[in-house]
mmCIF file with all atom_site columns, C-alpha atoms in Angstrom:
data_model
loop_
_atom_site.group_PDB
_atom_site.id
_atom_site.type_symbol
_atom_site.label_atom_id
_atom_site.label_alt_id
_atom_site.label_comp_id
_atom_site.label_asym_id
_atom_site.label_entity_id
_atom_site.label_seq_id
_atom_site.pdbx_PDB_ins_code
_atom_site.Cartn_x
_atom_site.Cartn_y
_atom_site.Cartn_z
_atom_site.occupancy
_atom_site.B_iso_or_equiv
_atom_site.pdbx_formal_charge
_atom_site.auth_seq_id
_atom_site.auth_comp_id
_atom_site.auth_asym_id
_atom_site.auth_atom_id
_atom_site.pdbx_PDB_model_num
ATOM 1   C CA . UNK A 1 1   ? 11.782  -19.568 -28.506 1.00 47.00 ? 45  UNK A CA 1
ATOM 2   C CA . UNK A 1 2   ? 12.682  -23.130 -29.879 1.00 52.00 ? 46  UNK A CA 1
ATOM 3   C CA . UNK A 1 3   ? 10.707  -24.806 -26.785 1.00 68.00 ? 47  UNK A CA 1
ATOM 4   C CA . UNK A 1 4   ? 7.707   -23.683 -28.305 1.00 76.00 ? 48  UNK A CA 1
ATOM 5   C CA . UNK A 1 5   ? 4.663   -26.687 -28.099 1.00 86.00 ? 49  UNK A CA 1
ATOM 6   C CA . UNK A 1 6   ? 2.225   -25.425 -31.396 1.00 96.00 ? 50  UNK A CA 1
ATOM 7   C CA . UNK A 1 7   ? -0.709  -27.980 -32.004 1.00 96.00 ? 51  UNK A CA 1
ATOM 8   C CA . UNK A 1 8   ? -1.977  -27.531 -34.703 1.00 98.00 ? 52  UNK A CA 1
ATOM 9   C CA . UNK A 1 9   ? -6.143  -28.649 -35.630 1.00 97.00 ? 53  UNK A CA 1
ATOM 10  C CA . UNK A 1 10  ? -7.492  -28.783 -39.507 1.00 97.00 ? 54  UNK A CA 1
ATOM 11  C CA . UNK A 1 11  ? -7.420  -31.141 -42.422 1.00 95.00 ? 55  UNK A CA 1
ATOM 12  C CA . UNK A 1 12  ? -4.759  -31.814 -45.506 1.00 92.00 ? 56  UNK A CA 1
ATOM 13  C CA . UNK A 1 13  ? -8.117  -29.414 -47.363 1.00 91.00 ? 57  UNK A CA 1
ATOM 14  C CA . UNK A 1 14  ? -7.620  -26.844 -46.203 1.00 94.00 ? 58  UNK A CA 1
ATOM 15  C CA . UNK A 1 15  ? -5.797  -23.735 -46.915 1.00 95.00 ? 59  UNK A CA 1
ATOM 16  C CA . UNK A 1 16  ? -6.317  -21.292 -43.932 1.00 96.00 ? 60  UNK A CA 1
ATOM 17  C CA . UNK A 1 17  ? -4.171  -25.121 -42.218 1.00 97.00 ? 61  UNK A CA 1
ATOM 18  C CA . UNK A 1 18  ? -1.231  -25.066 -44.284 1.00 97.00 ? 62  UNK A CA 1
ATOM 19  C CA . UNK A 1 19  ? -1.282  -21.169 -44.383 1.00 98.00 ? 63  UNK A CA 1
ATOM 20  C CA . UNK A 1 20  ? -0.794  -22.161 -39.958 1.00 98.00 ? 64  UNK A CA 1
ATOM 21  C CA . UNK A 1 21  ? 1.976   -25.158 -41.533 1.00 97.00 ? 65  UNK A CA 1
ATOM 22  C CA . UNK A 1 22  ? 3.609   -22.641 -43.202 1.00 97.00 ? 66  UNK A CA 1
ATOM 23  C CA . UNK A 1 23  ? 4.015   -20.460 -41.194 1.00 98.00 ? 67  UNK A CA 1
ATOM 24  C CA . UNK A 1 24  ? 5.346   -21.777 -38.251 1.00 97.00 ? 68  UNK A CA 1
ATOM 25  C CA . UNK A 1 25  ? 8.009   -24.166 -40.586 1.00 96.00 ? 69  UNK A CA 1
ATOM 26  C CA . UNK A 1 26  ? 9.102   -20.969 -42.167 1.00 96.00 ? 70  UNK A CA 1
ATOM 27  C CA . UNK A 1 27  ? 10.220  -20.325 -38.376 1.00 95.00 ? 71  UNK A CA 1
ATOM 28  C CA . UNK A 1 28  ? 11.965  -23.216 -37.845 1.00 94.00 ? 72  UNK A CA 1
ATOM 29  C CA . UNK A 1 29  ? 8.907   -24.217 -34.860 1.00 94.00 ? 73  UNK A CA 1
ATOM 30  C CA . UNK A 1 30  ? 7.887   -27.740 -35.199 1.00 93.00 ? 74  UNK A CA 1
ATOM 31  C CA . UNK A 1 31  ? 4.958   -27.818 -34.579 1.00 95.00 ? 75  UNK A CA 1
ATOM 32  C CA . UNK A 1 32  ? 2.344   -31.191 -33.509 1.00 96.00 ? 76  UNK A CA 1
ATOM 33  C CA . UNK A 1 33  ? -0.973  -31.319 -36.002 1.00 97.00 ? 77  UNK A CA 1
ATOM 34  C CA . UNK A 1 34  ? -3.632  -33.182 -35.849 1.00 96.00 ? 78  UNK A CA 1
ATOM 35  C CA . UNK A 1 35  ? -5.129  -34.376 -38.730 1.00 96.00 ? 79  UNK A CA 1
ATOM 36  C CA . UNK A 1 36  ? -9.203  -34.007 -37.543 1.00 96.00 ? 80  UNK A CA 1
ATOM 37  C CA . UNK A 1 37  ? -10.286 -36.563 -40.815 1.00 93.00 ? 81  UNK A CA 1
ATOM 38  C CA . UNK A 1 38  ? -7.547  -38.813 -39.061 1.00 94.00 ? 82  UNK A CA 1
ATOM 39  C CA . UNK A 1 39  ? -8.545  -37.998 -35.657 1.00 95.00 ? 83  UNK A CA 1
ATOM 40  C CA . UNK A 1 40  ? -11.364 -36.107 -34.359 1.00 93.00 ? 84  UNK A CA 1
ATOM 41  C CA . UNK A 1 41  ? -9.843  -33.035 -31.657 1.00 94.00 ? 85  UNK A CA 1
ATOM 42  C CA . UNK A 1 42  ? -11.326 -34.010 -27.888 1.00 93.00 ? 86  UNK A CA 1
ATOM 43  C CA . UNK A 1 43  ? -13.998 -32.767 -26.490 1.00 92.00 ? 87  UNK A CA 1
ATOM 44  C CA . UNK A 1 44  ? -11.672 -31.030 -23.376 1.00 93.00 ? 88  UNK A CA 1
ATOM 45  C CA . UNK A 1 45  ? -9.928  -29.984 -26.093 1.00 94.00 ? 89  UNK A CA 1
ATOM 46  C CA . UNK A 1 46  ? -12.459 -28.365 -28.015 1.00 95.00 ? 90  UNK A CA 1
ATOM 47  C CA . UNK A 1 47  ? -14.058 -27.529 -25.002 1.00 94.00 ? 91  UNK A CA 1
ATOM 48  C CA . UNK A 1 48  ? -10.861 -24.711 -24.548 1.00 95.00 ? 92  UNK A CA 1
ATOM 49  C CA . UNK A 1 49  ? -11.484 -23.035 -27.426 1.00 97.00 ? 93  UNK A CA 1
ATOM 50  C CA . UNK A 1 50  ? -15.025 -22.434 -27.254 1.00 96.00 ? 94  UNK A CA 1
ATOM 51  C CA . UNK A 1 51  ? -14.285 -20.853 -23.575 1.00 96.00 ? 95  UNK A CA 1
ATOM 52  C CA . UNK A 1 52  ? -11.957 -19.032 -24.868 1.00 97.00 ? 96  UNK A CA 1
ATOM 53  C CA . UNK A 1 53  ? -13.981 -17.793 -28.073 1.00 97.00 ? 97  UNK A CA 1
ATOM 54  C CA . UNK A 1 54  ? -17.859 -18.959 -27.875 1.00 95.00 ? 98  UNK A CA 1
ATOM 55  C CA . UNK A 1 55  ? -19.095 -21.735 -29.563 1.00 93.00 ? 99  UNK A CA 1
ATOM 56  C CA . UNK A 1 56  ? -20.026 -19.278 -32.600 1.00 92.00 ? 100 UNK A CA 1
ATOM 57  C CA . UNK A 1 57  ? -16.663 -17.739 -33.350 1.00 95.00 ? 101 UNK A CA 1
ATOM 58  C CA . UNK A 1 58  ? -15.842 -21.588 -33.513 1.00 96.00 ? 102 UNK A CA 1
ATOM 59  C CA . UNK A 1 59  ? -18.728 -22.763 -36.615 1.00 95.00 ? 103 UNK A CA 1
ATOM 60  C CA . UNK A 1 60  ? -17.092 -21.681 -39.782 1.00 94.00 ? 104 UNK A CA 1
ATOM 61  C CA . UNK A 1 61  ? -20.805 -19.995 -40.865 1.00 93.00 ? 105 UNK A CA 1
ATOM 62  C CA . UNK A 1 62  ? -20.037 -19.645 -44.298 1.00 91.00 ? 106 UNK A CA 1
ATOM 63  C CA . UNK A 1 63  ? -18.664 -23.148 -44.998 1.00 90.00 ? 107 UNK A CA 1
ATOM 64  C CA . UNK A 1 64  ? -20.900 -26.158 -47.417 1.00 92.00 ? 108 UNK A CA 1
ATOM 65  C CA . UNK A 1 65  ? -20.563 -28.274 -44.233 1.00 93.00 ? 109 UNK A CA 1
ATOM 66  C CA . UNK A 1 66  ? -22.596 -25.930 -42.004 1.00 92.00 ? 110 UNK A CA 1
ATOM 67  C CA . UNK A 1 67  ? -25.362 -25.357 -44.730 1.00 91.00 ? 111 UNK A CA 1
ATOM 68  C CA . UNK A 1 68  ? -25.586 -29.235 -45.208 1.00 92.00 ? 112 UNK A CA 1
ATOM 69  C CA . UNK A 1 69  ? -25.779 -29.279 -41.380 1.00 91.00 ? 113 UNK A CA 1
ATOM 70  C CA . UNK A 1 70  ? -28.962 -27.364 -41.244 1.00 88.00 ? 114 UNK A CA 1
ATOM 71  C CA . UNK A 1 71  ? -27.656 -26.313 -38.045 1.00 87.00 ? 115 UNK A CA 1
ATOM 72  C CA . UNK A 1 72  ? -28.791 -22.769 -38.286 1.00 83.00 ? 116 UNK A CA 1
ATOM 73  C CA . UNK A 1 73  ? -32.125 -24.165 -38.552 1.00 86.00 ? 117 UNK A CA 1
ATOM 74  C CA . UNK A 1 74  ? -32.226 -26.562 -35.312 1.00 84.00 ? 118 UNK A CA 1
ATOM 75  C CA . UNK A 1 75  ? -33.072 -25.930 -31.631 1.00 84.00 ? 119 UNK A CA 1
ATOM 76  C CA . UNK A 1 76  ? -29.825 -27.455 -30.666 1.00 87.00 ? 120 UNK A CA 1
ATOM 77  C CA . UNK A 1 77  ? -28.002 -27.514 -26.614 1.00 90.00 ? 121 UNK A CA 1
ATOM 78  C CA . UNK A 1 78  ? -24.292 -26.518 -27.206 1.00 89.00 ? 122 UNK A CA 1
ATOM 79  C CA . UNK A 1 79  ? -23.313 -30.218 -26.633 1.00 91.00 ? 123 UNK A CA 1
ATOM 80  C CA . UNK A 1 80  ? -24.652 -31.207 -29.863 1.00 92.00 ? 124 UNK A CA 1
ATOM 81  C CA . UNK A 1 81  ? -24.014 -29.143 -31.476 1.00 91.00 ? 125 UNK A CA 1
ATOM 82  C CA . UNK A 1 82  ? -19.903 -30.382 -30.070 1.00 92.00 ? 126 UNK A CA 1
ATOM 83  C CA . UNK A 1 83  ? -20.310 -33.672 -30.519 1.00 92.00 ? 127 UNK A CA 1
ATOM 84  C CA . UNK A 1 84  ? -21.452 -32.458 -34.393 1.00 93.00 ? 128 UNK A CA 1
ATOM 85  C CA . UNK A 1 85  ? -17.791 -30.747 -34.447 1.00 93.00 ? 129 UNK A CA 1
ATOM 86  C CA . UNK A 1 86  ? -15.713 -33.985 -33.146 1.00 92.00 ? 130 UNK A CA 1
ATOM 87  C CA . UNK A 1 87  ? -17.865 -36.212 -36.160 1.00 91.00 ? 131 UNK A CA 1
ATOM 88  C CA . UNK A 1 88  ? -17.361 -33.156 -38.779 1.00 93.00 ? 132 UNK A CA 1
ATOM 89  C CA . UNK A 1 89  ? -14.684 -31.073 -38.643 1.00 92.00 ? 133 UNK A CA 1
ATOM 90  C CA . UNK A 1 90  ? -15.427 -29.016 -41.865 1.00 92.00 ? 134 UNK A CA 1
ATOM 91  C CA . UNK A 1 91  ? -17.995 -27.329 -39.362 1.00 95.00 ? 135 UNK A CA 1
ATOM 92  C CA . UNK A 1 92  ? -14.876 -25.422 -38.016 1.00 96.00 ? 136 UNK A CA 1
ATOM 93  C CA . UNK A 1 93  ? -13.247 -22.046 -39.131 1.00 96.00 ? 137 UNK A CA 1
ATOM 94  C CA . UNK A 1 94  ? -9.606  -23.962 -39.577 1.00 96.00 ? 138 UNK A CA 1
ATOM 95  C CA . UNK A 1 95  ? -7.097  -24.580 -37.936 1.00 98.00 ? 139 UNK A CA 1
ATOM 96  C CA . UNK A 1 96  ? -7.390  -24.595 -34.315 1.00 98.00 ? 140 UNK A CA 1
ATOM 97  C CA . UNK A 1 97  ? -3.894  -23.242 -33.151 1.00 98.00 ? 141 UNK A CA 1
ATOM 98  C CA . UNK A 1 98  ? -2.533  -24.057 -29.708 1.00 96.00 ? 142 UNK A CA 1
ATOM 99  C CA . UNK A 1 99  ? 0.938   -22.818 -28.551 1.00 95.00 ? 143 UNK A CA 1
ATOM 100 C CA . UNK A 1 100 ? 1.412   -22.506 -24.520 1.00 88.00 ? 144 UNK A CA 1
ATOM 101 C CA . UNK A 1 101 ? -1.769  -20.429 -23.399 1.00 90.00 ? 145 UNK A CA 1
ATOM 102 C CA . UNK A 1 102 ? -2.216  -18.777 -26.588 1.00 95.00 ? 146 UNK A CA 1
ATOM 103 C CA . UNK A 1 103 ? -4.966  -19.880 -28.796 1.00 97.00 ? 147 UNK A CA 1
ATOM 104 C CA . UNK A 1 104 ? -6.211  -18.476 -31.895 1.00 98.00 ? 148 UNK A CA 1
ATOM 105 C CA . UNK A 1 105 ? -9.043  -20.341 -34.858 1.00 98.00 ? 149 UNK A CA 1
ATOM 106 C CA . UNK A 1 106 ? -9.075  -19.124 -38.564 1.00 97.00 ? 150 UNK A CA 1
ATOM 107 C CA . UNK A 1 107 ? -6.232  -17.841 -40.477 1.00 97.00 ? 151 UNK A CA 1
ATOM 108 C CA . UNK A 1 108 ? -4.169  -15.740 -37.452 1.00 97.00 ? 152 UNK A CA 1
ATOM 109 C CA . UNK A 1 109 ? -0.910  -14.943 -37.787 1.00 97.00 ? 153 UNK A CA 1
ATOM 110 C CA . UNK A 1 110 ? -1.272  -11.960 -35.260 1.00 97.00 ? 154 UNK A CA 1
ATOM 111 C CA . UNK A 1 111 ? -1.940  -14.225 -33.151 1.00 97.00 ? 155 UNK A CA 1
ATOM 112 C CA . UNK A 1 112 ? 0.890   -16.859 -33.755 1.00 97.00 ? 156 UNK A CA 1
ATOM 113 C CA . UNK A 1 113 ? 2.903   -14.525 -33.030 1.00 96.00 ? 157 UNK A CA 1
ATOM 114 C CA . UNK A 1 114 ? 1.842   -13.525 -30.620 1.00 94.00 ? 158 UNK A CA 1
ATOM 115 C CA . UNK A 1 115 ? 2.809   -17.657 -29.177 1.00 94.00 ? 159 UNK A CA 1
ATOM 116 C CA . UNK A 1 116 ? 6.104   -17.634 -30.370 1.00 90.00 ? 160 UNK A CA 1
ATOM 117 C CA . UNK A 1 117 ? 6.544   -14.840 -28.589 1.00 86.00 ? 161 UNK A CA 1
ATOM 118 C CA . UNK A 1 118 ? 4.955   -16.309 -25.643 1.00 65.00 ? 162 UNK A CA 1
#
């Protein structure tokens, strides 16, 4: 279990991101935190999550950033939405967490536990 590599993509402001950090810290799991305000998520990394969950599952449809982006009304391609997500991380349901081959979106303690079992 000690060799589990967990990567958390989120922002310091996101309470769900902080919940993920706390979850792993309480279990003495070292996480690699990527603050999306400082470093945008790589397109290839984001694509992994898109392939697993679909683009809509990654979007925070309730969030202010989504409302302000007008994405709900724009006819646009997946690529242009991905580009917009990369420049505006607040569009995402945070955190995106990767542990081994397990990926989770949003606050997902059950998914995080699965990472620790792998």
